[in-house]
Every structure is written in structure tokens, then in C-alpha cells.
Amino acid sequence: MARTHGHGNPKWTRDETVLALDLYFDLTPHIPSEGDKRVQELSGLLRRFPHHALASRKESFRNPAGVAFKLQNIRQVATGKGLDNVSEMDRLVWEELGGDPMRTKQLSNLTKVGISAAESLPESFESEPEFPEGRLVTELHNRRERDPRIRQRLLAARRRNGPLSCDMCSTNPNSKNGLLEDAMFEAHHLVPLSRSGARITKLGDVVLLCANCHRLLHRAITVKKRWLSVDEARNVSGLI
Ligand SMILES: [Zn+2]
Ligand SMILES: [Zn+2]
């Protein structure tokens, strides 16, 4: 069988697979080829997905041939015949929605609305104020802080020492539900990228802050035009 889904393109996400399943339900038992108008429409839609902007520059990305191939994969999952090319995501989506075309249609319509909405929104709602070190360091700092691995390591280390609390305002989560209690916390790097230089973050370089204090601290750094310790930021922001 021709392999048209490869070429180093990113794996199909759940949203995309749901859109394909919706089309499959509309068209089954007939599975159209890449020349079909509805296949081409779905291809065009998938290429507009906000987080696929970079991948969409490749011509092979979610092209009509790839969409037609995905419909074949879904038929394989649905019928249980010839499962060689079926992905884990195909299986999961079929397990969840294979018996529910109505729900699939609802999800698919919601995603379609979401794609249009994302296109009409500005790239970010509010551009973060810039640190004194400039835009690039600010952006890298923020990106590094969003790295879930360092946050998870920090949370695990803090949990070993007792209940979680914010290093700036000492606030505790109200929730005793383990799945929810860490939702309000973020990791803050004490040094800007340019000064630390290290590629690997050491736990000693990060503090645990509630989202509110983290925002305040970043703002205080930009207002004062210099890096502030947690103690300094607490004074500046009038928390004590
Ligand atoms: Zn706090
Ligand atoms: Zn921070």
C-alpha cells in the first residue's frame, strides 16, 4: 500500500482525527479518493490549523492524498480488516467515538468554529512586558518557564517537604484533591537566561510561585528595569 502519510509530517492529532472520522461517517460505505471535493476541503481545513503553521509550508502536509489515506485507515479500524497502517490515535478515537456519529459531528463542528475563531484572534492577547535584557531573553525565559519538566521536578521536590505553598505570598491551594492542588503554581527562574547561561535548569535556580505572584514579579522586574529577588518583589508589590 502507498504510504502517503509519512514525509516527516507531524502525527495526526485527536482534533484532526475527529474531523476525518466525521467525514468518514458522512460518506461511508463509499470512501472517496484524493480527487473528491470533500477530501480536498478537509485537506484545506487541516492546513489552516493554528498550531500547524510551520508544517503547512510543506506541500505534502495533510494533502488530499494524505486525507484519503486517513479515511482508509479509519475504515480499517472500523471494520477490523487490514490494521497495518492504523495509528494509536485512530484506535483511541474510534474507541471513544466509533459508536457515536452525533457526538463526532458536534466535536467536529466545534473544531471548525475554533479554527476560524483562532484565525481572527491576535497572536497573543497581551504581549508580555519586556525584561531589561530585551525581547529575545524575555521570550526564552518565558518559554523555559513553560517547560513542564522543570515544573514537575520542582513540584515533586516541594511535595517531599510538605504541602505546596507560594514562595512569595505563602498561599496554599484550597484543594486537597491531588489532581487539582498544583494548578495554581508555576516555576519562576531566578536568573535571566543571559546570566545563567546553563542549558539545564538546576532546581536551586527556580522558585515555586502562585500564578498571581509570578505575574506580579515579572511586572515588577520590567517596571524596576532590573532583576528582583522574591523578597525584593514582595516589598515592591506591597504584599507585606
Ligand atoms: Zn503567591
Ligand atoms: Zn518567571
PDB file of C-alpha atoms and ligand atoms in Angstrom:
ATOM      1  CA  MET A   1       0.000   0.000   0.000  1.00  0.00           C
ATOM      2  CA  ALA A   2       1.211   3.508  -0.774  1.00  0.00           C
ATOM      3  CA  ARG A   3       2.453   5.391   2.236  1.00  0.00           C
ATOM      4  CA  THR A   4       1.302   8.960   1.790  1.00  0.00           C
ATOM      5  CA  HIS A   5       1.139   9.943   5.435  1.00  0.00           C
ATOM      6  CA  GLY A   6       4.867   9.987   6.099  1.00  0.00           C
ATOM      7  CA  HIS A   7       7.376  12.530   4.794  1.00  0.00           C
ATOM      8  CA  GLY A   8       8.213  13.593   8.351  1.00  0.00           C
ATOM      9  CA  ASN A   9       4.850  15.305   8.809  1.00  0.00           C
ATOM     10  CA  PRO A  10       3.545  15.586  12.392  1.00  0.00           C
ATOM     11  CA  LYS A  11       1.241  12.845  13.624  1.00  0.00           C
ATOM     12  CA  TRP A  12      -2.473  13.377  13.331  1.00  0.00           C
ATOM     13  CA  THR A  13      -3.861  14.949  16.497  1.00  0.00           C
ATOM     14  CA  ARG A  14      -7.134  13.948  18.158  1.00  0.00           C
ATOM     15  CA  ASP A  15      -8.916  17.018  16.730  1.00  0.00           C
ATOM     16  CA  GLU A  16      -7.796  16.196  13.211  1.00  0.00           C
ATOM     17  CA  THR A  17      -8.716  12.543  13.553  1.00  0.00           C
ATOM     18  CA  VAL A  18     -12.196  13.506  14.786  1.00  0.00           C
ATOM     19  CA  LEU A  19     -12.657  15.698  11.687  1.00  0.00           C
ATOM     20  CA  ALA A  20     -11.656  12.770   9.481  1.00  0.00           C
ATOM     21  CA  LEU A  21     -13.961  10.410  11.380  1.00  0.00           C
ATOM     22  CA  ASP A  22     -16.836  12.850  10.889  1.00  0.00           C
ATOM     23  CA  LEU A  23     -16.221  12.835   7.138  1.00  0.00           C
ATOM     24  CA  TYR A  24     -15.962   9.043   7.216  1.00  0.00           C
ATOM     25  CA  PHE A  25     -19.392   8.809   8.880  1.00  0.00           C
ATOM     26  CA  ASP A  26     -20.826  11.181   6.257  1.00  0.00           C
ATOM     27  CA  LEU A  27     -19.501   9.158   3.342  1.00  0.00           C
ATOM     28  CA  THR A  28     -19.341   5.513   4.423  1.00  0.00           C
ATOM     29  CA  PRO A  29     -19.564   2.982   2.867  1.00  0.00           C
ATOM     30  CA  HIS A  30     -18.077   4.944  -0.029  1.00  0.00           C
ATOM     31  CA  ILE A  31     -14.501   6.087   0.650  1.00  0.00           C
ATOM     32  CA  PRO A  32     -13.569   8.789  -1.842  1.00  0.00           C
ATOM     33  CA  SER A  33     -10.179   9.344  -3.404  1.00  0.00           C
ATOM     34  CA  GLU A  34      -7.977  12.395  -3.211  1.00  0.00           C
ATOM     35  CA  GLY A  35      -9.783  13.967  -6.184  1.00  0.00           C
ATOM     36  CA  ASP A  36     -13.039  14.236  -4.246  1.00  0.00           C
ATOM     37  CA  LYS A  37     -14.167  17.743  -3.355  1.00  0.00           C
ATOM     38  CA  ARG A  38     -14.929  16.898   0.299  1.00  0.00           C
ATOM     39  CA  VAL A  39     -11.499  15.320   0.759  1.00  0.00           C
ATOM     40  CA  GLN A  40      -9.911  18.436  -0.678  1.00  0.00           C
ATOM     41  CA  GLU A  41     -11.995  20.635   1.613  1.00  0.00           C
ATOM     42  CA  LEU A  42     -10.864  18.730   4.691  1.00  0.00           C
ATOM     43  CA  SER A  43      -7.267  18.935   3.492  1.00  0.00           C
ATOM     44  CA  GLY A  44      -7.598  22.724   3.174  1.00  0.00           C
ATOM     45  CA  LEU A  45      -9.123  22.929   6.641  1.00  0.00           C
ATOM     46  CA  LEU A  46      -6.377  20.848   8.267  1.00  0.00           C
ATOM     47  CA  ARG A  47      -3.727  23.013   6.675  1.00  0.00           C
ATOM     48  CA  ARG A  48      -5.285  26.022   8.435  1.00  0.00           C
ATOM     49  CA  PHE A  49      -4.910  24.556  11.948  1.00  0.00           C
ATOM     50  CA  PRO A  50      -3.270  27.265  14.063  1.00  0.00           C
ATOM     51  CA  HIS A  51      -0.516  25.082  15.558  1.00  0.00           C
ATOM     52  CA  HIS A  52       0.402  23.674  12.155  1.00  0.00           C
ATOM     53  CA  ALA A  53       1.586  26.914  10.623  1.00  0.00           C
ATOM     54  CA  LEU A  54       5.140  25.665  10.182  1.00  0.00           C
ATOM     55  CA  ALA A  55       4.295  22.164   8.957  1.00  0.00           C
ATOM     56  CA  SER A  56       1.829  23.593   6.426  1.00  0.00           C
ATOM     57  CA  ARG A  57       4.701  25.032   4.457  1.00  0.00           C
ATOM     58  CA  LYS A  58       5.438  21.504   3.248  1.00  0.00           C
ATOM     59  CA  GLU A  59       3.318  20.617   0.290  1.00  0.00           C
ATOM     60  CA  SER A  60       2.799  17.059   1.462  1.00  0.00           C
ATOM     61  CA  PHE A  61       1.345  18.167   4.792  1.00  0.00           C
ATOM     62  CA  ARG A  62      -2.271  16.884   5.096  1.00  0.00           C
ATOM     63  CA  ASN A  63      -2.623  16.972   1.324  1.00  0.00           C
ATOM     64  CA  PRO A  64      -5.718  15.355  -0.236  1.00  0.00           C
ATOM     65  CA  ALA A  65      -3.821  12.076  -0.711  1.00  0.00           C
ATOM     66  CA  GLY A  66      -2.977  12.057   2.996  1.00  0.00           C
ATOM     67  CA  VAL A  67      -6.608  12.718   3.938  1.00  0.00           C
ATOM     68  CA  ALA A  68      -7.876   9.948   1.638  1.00  0.00           C
ATOM     69  CA  PHE A  69      -5.307   7.638   3.213  1.00  0.00           C
ATOM     70  CA  LYS A  70      -6.523   8.573   6.693  1.00  0.00           C
ATOM     71  CA  LEU A  71     -10.105   7.721   5.663  1.00  0.00           C
ATOM     72  CA  GLN A  72      -8.840   4.289   4.599  1.00  0.00           C
ATOM     73  CA  ASN A  73      -7.136   3.900   7.985  1.00  0.00           C
ATOM     74  CA  ILE A  74     -10.373   4.753   9.746  1.00  0.00           C
ATOM     75  CA  ARG A  75     -12.226   2.191   7.670  1.00  0.00           C
ATOM     76  CA  GLN A  76      -9.613  -0.357   8.710  1.00  0.00           C
ATOM     77  CA  VAL A  77     -10.244   0.413  12.378  1.00  0.00           C
ATOM     78  CA  ALA A  78     -13.997   0.407  11.830  1.00  0.00           C
ATOM     79  CA  THR A  79     -14.060  -2.918  10.034  1.00  0.00           C
ATOM     80  CA  GLY A  80     -11.121  -4.534  11.828  1.00  0.00           C
ATOM     81  CA  LYS A  81      -9.614  -5.533   8.486  1.00  0.00           C
ATOM     82  CA  GLY A  82      -6.009  -4.791   7.482  1.00  0.00           C
ATOM     83  CA  LEU A  83      -4.928  -2.858  10.544  1.00  0.00           C
ATOM     84  CA  ASP A  84      -1.282  -2.424   9.470  1.00  0.00           C
ATOM     85  CA  ASN A  85      -1.313   1.338   8.999  1.00  0.00           C
ATOM     86  CA  VAL A  86      -3.630   2.217  11.820  1.00  0.00           C
ATOM     87  CA  SER A  87      -2.182   4.549  14.435  1.00  0.00           C
ATOM     88  CA  GLU A  88      -2.722   4.550  18.163  1.00  0.00           C
ATOM     89  CA  MET A  89      -4.712   7.779  17.778  1.00  0.00           C
ATOM     90  CA  ASP A  90      -7.006   6.167  15.164  1.00  0.00           C
ATOM     91  CA  ARG A  91      -7.697   3.379  17.639  1.00  0.00           C
ATOM     92  CA  LEU A  92      -8.336   5.724  20.576  1.00  0.00           C
ATOM     93  CA  VAL A  93     -10.686   7.997  18.642  1.00  0.00           C
ATOM     94  CA  TRP A  94     -12.590   5.031  17.264  1.00  0.00           C
ATOM     95  CA  GLU A  95     -12.854   3.523  20.732  1.00  0.00           C
ATOM     96  CA  GLU A  96     -14.265   6.806  22.040  1.00  0.00           C
ATOM     97  CA  LEU A  97     -16.499   7.894  19.170  1.00  0.00           C
ATOM     98  CA  GLY A  98     -16.891   4.962  16.788  1.00  0.00           C
ATOM     99  CA  GLY A  99     -20.392   4.285  18.108  1.00  0.00           C
ATOM    100  CA  ASP A 100     -21.482   7.921  18.242  1.00  0.00           C
ATOM    101  CA  PRO A 101     -21.678   9.795  14.911  1.00  0.00           C
ATOM    102  CA  MET A 102     -23.788  12.563  16.541  1.00  0.00           C
ATOM    103  CA  ARG A 103     -21.142  13.378  19.148  1.00  0.00           C
ATOM    104  CA  THR A 104     -18.472  13.192  16.432  1.00  0.00           C
ATOM    105  CA  LYS A 105     -20.413  15.750  14.380  1.00  0.00           C
ATOM    106  CA  GLN A 106     -20.722  18.061  17.412  1.00  0.00           C
ATOM    107  CA  LEU A 107     -16.980  17.878  18.149  1.00  0.00           C
ATOM    108  CA  SER A 108     -16.112  18.323  14.501  1.00  0.00           C
ATOM    109  CA  ASN A 109     -18.321  21.425  14.171  1.00  0.00           C
ATOM    110  CA  LEU A 110     -16.843  22.894  17.337  1.00  0.00           C
ATOM    111  CA  THR A 111     -13.316  22.399  15.988  1.00  0.00           C
ATOM    112  CA  LYS A 112     -14.270  24.023  12.679  1.00  0.00           C
ATOM    113  CA  VAL A 113     -15.623  27.060  14.521  1.00  0.00           C
ATOM    114  CA  GLY A 114     -12.447  27.082  16.629  1.00  0.00           C
ATOM    115  CA  ILE A 115     -10.177  27.192  13.578  1.00  0.00           C
ATOM    116  CA  SER A 116     -11.961  30.260  12.217  1.00  0.00           C
ATOM    117  CA  ALA A 117     -12.000  31.913  15.636  1.00  0.00           C
ATOM    118  CA  ALA A 118      -8.274  31.327  16.119  1.00  0.00           C
ATOM    119  CA  GLU A 119      -7.565  32.975  12.781  1.00  0.00           C
ATOM    120  CA  SER A 120      -9.388  36.147  13.733  1.00  0.00           C
ATOM    121  CA  LEU A 121      -7.706  36.484  17.131  1.00  0.00           C
ATOM    122  CA  PRO A 122      -4.460  38.367  17.618  1.00  0.00           C
ATOM    123  CA  GLU A 123      -1.447  36.109  18.166  1.00  0.00           C
ATOM    124  CA  SER A 124      -1.391  36.712  21.899  1.00  0.00           C
ATOM    125  CA  PHE A 125      -3.952  38.563  23.934  1.00  0.00           C
ATOM    126  CA  GLU A 126      -1.483  40.739  25.727  1.00  0.00           C
ATOM    127  CA  SER A 127       2.165  40.968  24.881  1.00  0.00           C
ATOM    128  CA  GLU A 128       4.278  40.379  27.976  1.00  0.00           C
ATOM    129  CA  PRO A 129       6.211  43.405  29.083  1.00  0.00           C
ATOM    130  CA  GLU A 130       9.829  43.107  28.129  1.00  0.00           C
ATOM    131  CA  PHE A 131      12.624  42.431  30.626  1.00  0.00           C
ATOM    132  CA  PRO A 132      15.582  44.842  30.677  1.00  0.00           C
ATOM    133  CA  GLU A 133      17.606  42.160  28.849  1.00  0.00           C
ATOM    134  CA  GLY A 134      15.418  42.549  25.781  1.00  0.00           C
ATOM    135  CA  ARG A 135      12.758  40.750  23.848  1.00  0.00           C
ATOM    136  CA  LEU A 136      14.689  37.600  22.973  1.00  0.00           C
ATOM    137  CA  VAL A 137      15.770  36.883  26.547  1.00  0.00           C
ATOM    138  CA  THR A 138      12.224  37.629  27.718  1.00  0.00           C
ATOM    139  CA  GLU A 139      10.775  35.204  25.201  1.00  0.00           C
ATOM    140  CA  LEU A 140      13.306  32.465  26.002  1.00  0.00           C
ATOM    141  CA  HIS A 141      12.792  32.977  29.727  1.00  0.00           C
ATOM    142  CA  ASN A 142       9.034  32.599  29.340  1.00  0.00           C
ATOM    143  CA  ARG A 143       9.412  29.585  27.103  1.00  0.00           C
ATOM    144  CA  ARG A 144      11.780  27.910  29.546  1.00  0.00           C
ATOM    145  CA  GLU A 145       9.365  28.535  32.383  1.00  0.00           C
ATOM    146  CA  ARG A 146       6.593  26.856  30.420  1.00  0.00           C
ATOM    147  CA  ASP A 147       8.689  23.693  30.113  1.00  0.00           C
ATOM    148  CA  PRO A 148       6.538  21.178  32.021  1.00  0.00           C
ATOM    149  CA  ARG A 149       9.543  19.060  33.045  1.00  0.00           C
ATOM    150  CA  ILE A 150      11.148  21.636  35.341  1.00  0.00           C
ATOM    151  CA  ARG A 151       7.772  22.456  36.886  1.00  0.00           C
ATOM    152  CA  GLN A 152       7.099  18.786  37.580  1.00  0.00           C
ATOM    153  CA  ARG A 153      10.544  18.317  39.148  1.00  0.00           C
ATOM    154  CA  LEU A 154      10.038  21.364  41.333  1.00  0.00           C
ATOM    155  CA  LEU A 155       6.568  20.244  42.425  1.00  0.00           C
ATOM    156  CA  ALA A 156       7.830  16.762  43.265  1.00  0.00           C
ATOM    157  CA  ALA A 157      10.702  18.187  45.314  1.00  0.00           C
ATOM    158  CA  ARG A 158       8.381  20.544  47.198  1.00  0.00           C
ATOM    159  CA  ARG A 159       5.850  17.834  47.936  1.00  0.00           C
ATOM    160  CA  ARG A 160       8.542  15.851  49.696  1.00  0.00           C
ATOM    161  CA  ASN A 161       8.860  18.765  52.161  1.00  0.00           C
ATOM    162  CA  GLY A 162       5.171  19.120  52.940  1.00  0.00           C
ATOM    163  CA  PRO A 163       2.177  20.937  51.486  1.00  0.00           C
ATOM    164  CA  LEU A 164       2.715  23.207  48.476  1.00  0.00           C
ATOM    165  CA  SER A 165       2.827  26.948  49.030  1.00  0.00           C
ATOM    166  CA  CYS A 166       3.825  30.066  47.097  1.00  0.00           C
ATOM    167  CA  ASP A 167       7.358  31.323  47.865  1.00  0.00           C
ATOM    168  CA  MET A 168       6.182  34.918  47.594  1.00  0.00           C
ATOM    169  CA  CYS A 169       2.801  35.125  49.349  1.00  0.00           C
ATOM    170  CA  SER A 170       2.829  31.766  51.196  1.00  0.00           C
ATOM    171  CA  THR A 171      -0.604  30.939  49.836  1.00  0.00           C
ATOM    172  CA  ASN A 172      -1.730  27.281  49.953  1.00  0.00           C
ATOM    173  CA  PRO A 173      -4.039  25.651  47.454  1.00  0.00           C
ATOM    174  CA  ASN A 174      -7.546  25.287  48.790  1.00  0.00           C
ATOM    175  CA  SER A 175      -7.995  21.978  47.060  1.00  0.00           C
ATOM    176  CA  LYS A 176      -6.964  18.801  48.775  1.00  0.00           C
ATOM    177  CA  ASN A 177      -7.535  16.930  45.542  1.00  0.00           C
ATOM    178  CA  GLY A 178      -4.094  15.815  44.345  1.00  0.00           C
ATOM    179  CA  LEU A 179      -5.134  16.273  40.726  1.00  0.00           C
ATOM    180  CA  LEU A 180      -6.039  19.925  41.282  1.00  0.00           C
ATOM    181  CA  GLU A 181      -3.808  21.247  44.042  1.00  0.00           C
ATOM    182  CA  ASP A 182      -0.849  22.178  41.844  1.00  0.00           C
ATOM    183  CA  ALA A 183      -2.903  24.017  39.186  1.00  0.00           C
ATOM    184  CA  MET A 184      -2.162  27.459  40.629  1.00  0.00           C
ATOM    185  CA  PHE A 185       1.617  27.061  40.731  1.00  0.00           C
ATOM    186  CA  GLU A 186       4.298  27.960  38.228  1.00  0.00           C
ATOM    187  CA  ALA A 187       8.065  27.731  38.212  1.00  0.00           C
ATOM    188  CA  HIS A 188       9.941  31.025  38.106  1.00  0.00           C
ATOM    189  CA  HIS A 189      13.600  31.178  37.088  1.00  0.00           C
ATOM    190  CA  LEU A 190      15.577  33.433  39.391  1.00  0.00           C
ATOM    191  CA  VAL A 191      18.099  34.428  36.753  1.00  0.00           C
ATOM    192  CA  PRO A 192      17.549  35.644  33.224  1.00  0.00           C
ATOM    193  CA  LEU A 193      18.800  33.327  30.560  1.00  0.00           C
ATOM    194  CA  SER A 194      21.693  35.556  29.615  1.00  0.00           C
ATOM    195  CA  ARG A 195      23.182  35.468  33.087  1.00  0.00           C
ATOM    196  CA  SER A 196      22.684  31.799  33.951  1.00  0.00           C
ATOM    197  CA  GLY A 197      23.876  30.519  30.588  1.00  0.00           C
ATOM    198  CA  ALA A 198      23.149  26.956  31.727  1.00  0.00           C
ATOM    199  CA  ARG A 199      21.210  24.763  29.356  1.00  0.00           C
ATOM    200  CA  ILE A 200      19.974  22.515  32.124  1.00  0.00           C
ATOM    201  CA  THR A 201      17.969  24.174  34.822  1.00  0.00           C
ATOM    202  CA  LYS A 202      19.017  23.427  38.387  1.00  0.00           C
ATOM    203  CA  LEU A 203      16.272  23.240  40.969  1.00  0.00           C
ATOM    204  CA  GLY A 204      18.142  25.847  43.017  1.00  0.00           C
ATOM    205  CA  ASP A 205      17.538  28.352  40.196  1.00  0.00           C
ATOM    206  CA  VAL A 206      13.753  28.122  40.337  1.00  0.00           C
ATOM    207  CA  VAL A 207      11.113  29.063  42.878  1.00  0.00           C
ATOM    208  CA  LEU A 208       7.513  27.986  43.142  1.00  0.00           C
ATOM    209  CA  LEU A 209       5.066  30.869  42.759  1.00  0.00           C
ATOM    210  CA  CYS A 210       1.317  31.114  42.507  1.00  0.00           C
ATOM    211  CA  ALA A 211       0.300  32.394  39.068  1.00  0.00           C
ATOM    212  CA  ASN A 212      -0.701  35.736  40.555  1.00  0.00           C
ATOM    213  CA  CYS A 213       2.657  36.398  42.236  1.00  0.00           C
ATOM    214  CA  HIS A 214       4.524  35.172  39.162  1.00  0.00           C
ATOM    215  CA  ARG A 215       2.767  37.785  37.084  1.00  0.00           C
ATOM    216  CA  LEU A 216       3.439  40.476  39.656  1.00  0.00           C
ATOM    217  CA  LEU A 217       7.112  39.556  39.881  1.00  0.00           C
ATOM    218  CA  HIS A 218       7.590  39.729  36.096  1.00  0.00           C
ATOM    219  CA  ARG A 219       5.843  43.082  36.022  1.00  0.00           C
ATOM    220  CA  ALA A 220       7.966  44.383  38.910  1.00  0.00           C
ATOM    221  CA  ILE A 221      11.137  43.367  37.028  1.00  0.00           C
ATOM    222  CA  THR A 222      10.051  45.312  33.954  1.00  0.00           C
ATOM    223  CA  VAL A 223       8.961  48.349  35.991  1.00  0.00           C
ATOM    224  CA  LYS A 224      12.196  48.457  38.009  1.00  0.00           C
ATOM    225  CA  LYS A 225      14.255  47.550  34.924  1.00  0.00           C
ATOM    226  CA  ARG A 226      16.378  45.087  36.909  1.00  0.00           C
ATOM    227  CA  TRP A 227      16.108  41.560  38.234  1.00  0.00           C
ATOM    228  CA  LEU A 228      14.478  41.256  41.618  1.00  0.00           C
ATOM    229  CA  SER A 229      14.675  38.526  44.208  1.00  0.00           C
ATOM    230  CA  VAL A 230      11.435  37.137  45.585  1.00  0.00           C
ATOM    231  CA  ASP A 231      11.977  39.167  48.777  1.00  0.00           C
ATOM    232  CA  GLU A 232      12.507  42.385  46.822  1.00  0.00           C
ATOM    233  CA  ALA A 233       9.459  41.737  44.661  1.00  0.00           C
ATOM    234  CA  ARG A 234       7.374  41.090  47.757  1.00  0.00           C
ATOM    235  CA  ASN A 235       8.350  44.517  49.091  1.00  0.00           C
ATOM    236  CA  VAL A 236       7.840  46.271  45.775  1.00  0.00           C
ATOM    237  CA  SER A 237       4.392  44.779  45.273  1.00  0.00           C
ATOM    238  CA  GLY A 238       3.327  45.673  48.794  1.00  0.00           C
ATOM    239  CA  LEU A 239       2.498  42.119  49.743  1.00  0.00           C
ATOM    240  CA  ILE A 240       3.883  42.717  53.227  1.00  0.00           C
TER     241      ILE A 240
HETATM  242 ZN    ZN B   1       1.798  33.897  45.566  1.00  0.00          ZN
HETATM  243 ZN    ZN B   2       9.142  33.915  35.845  1.00  0.00          ZN
END
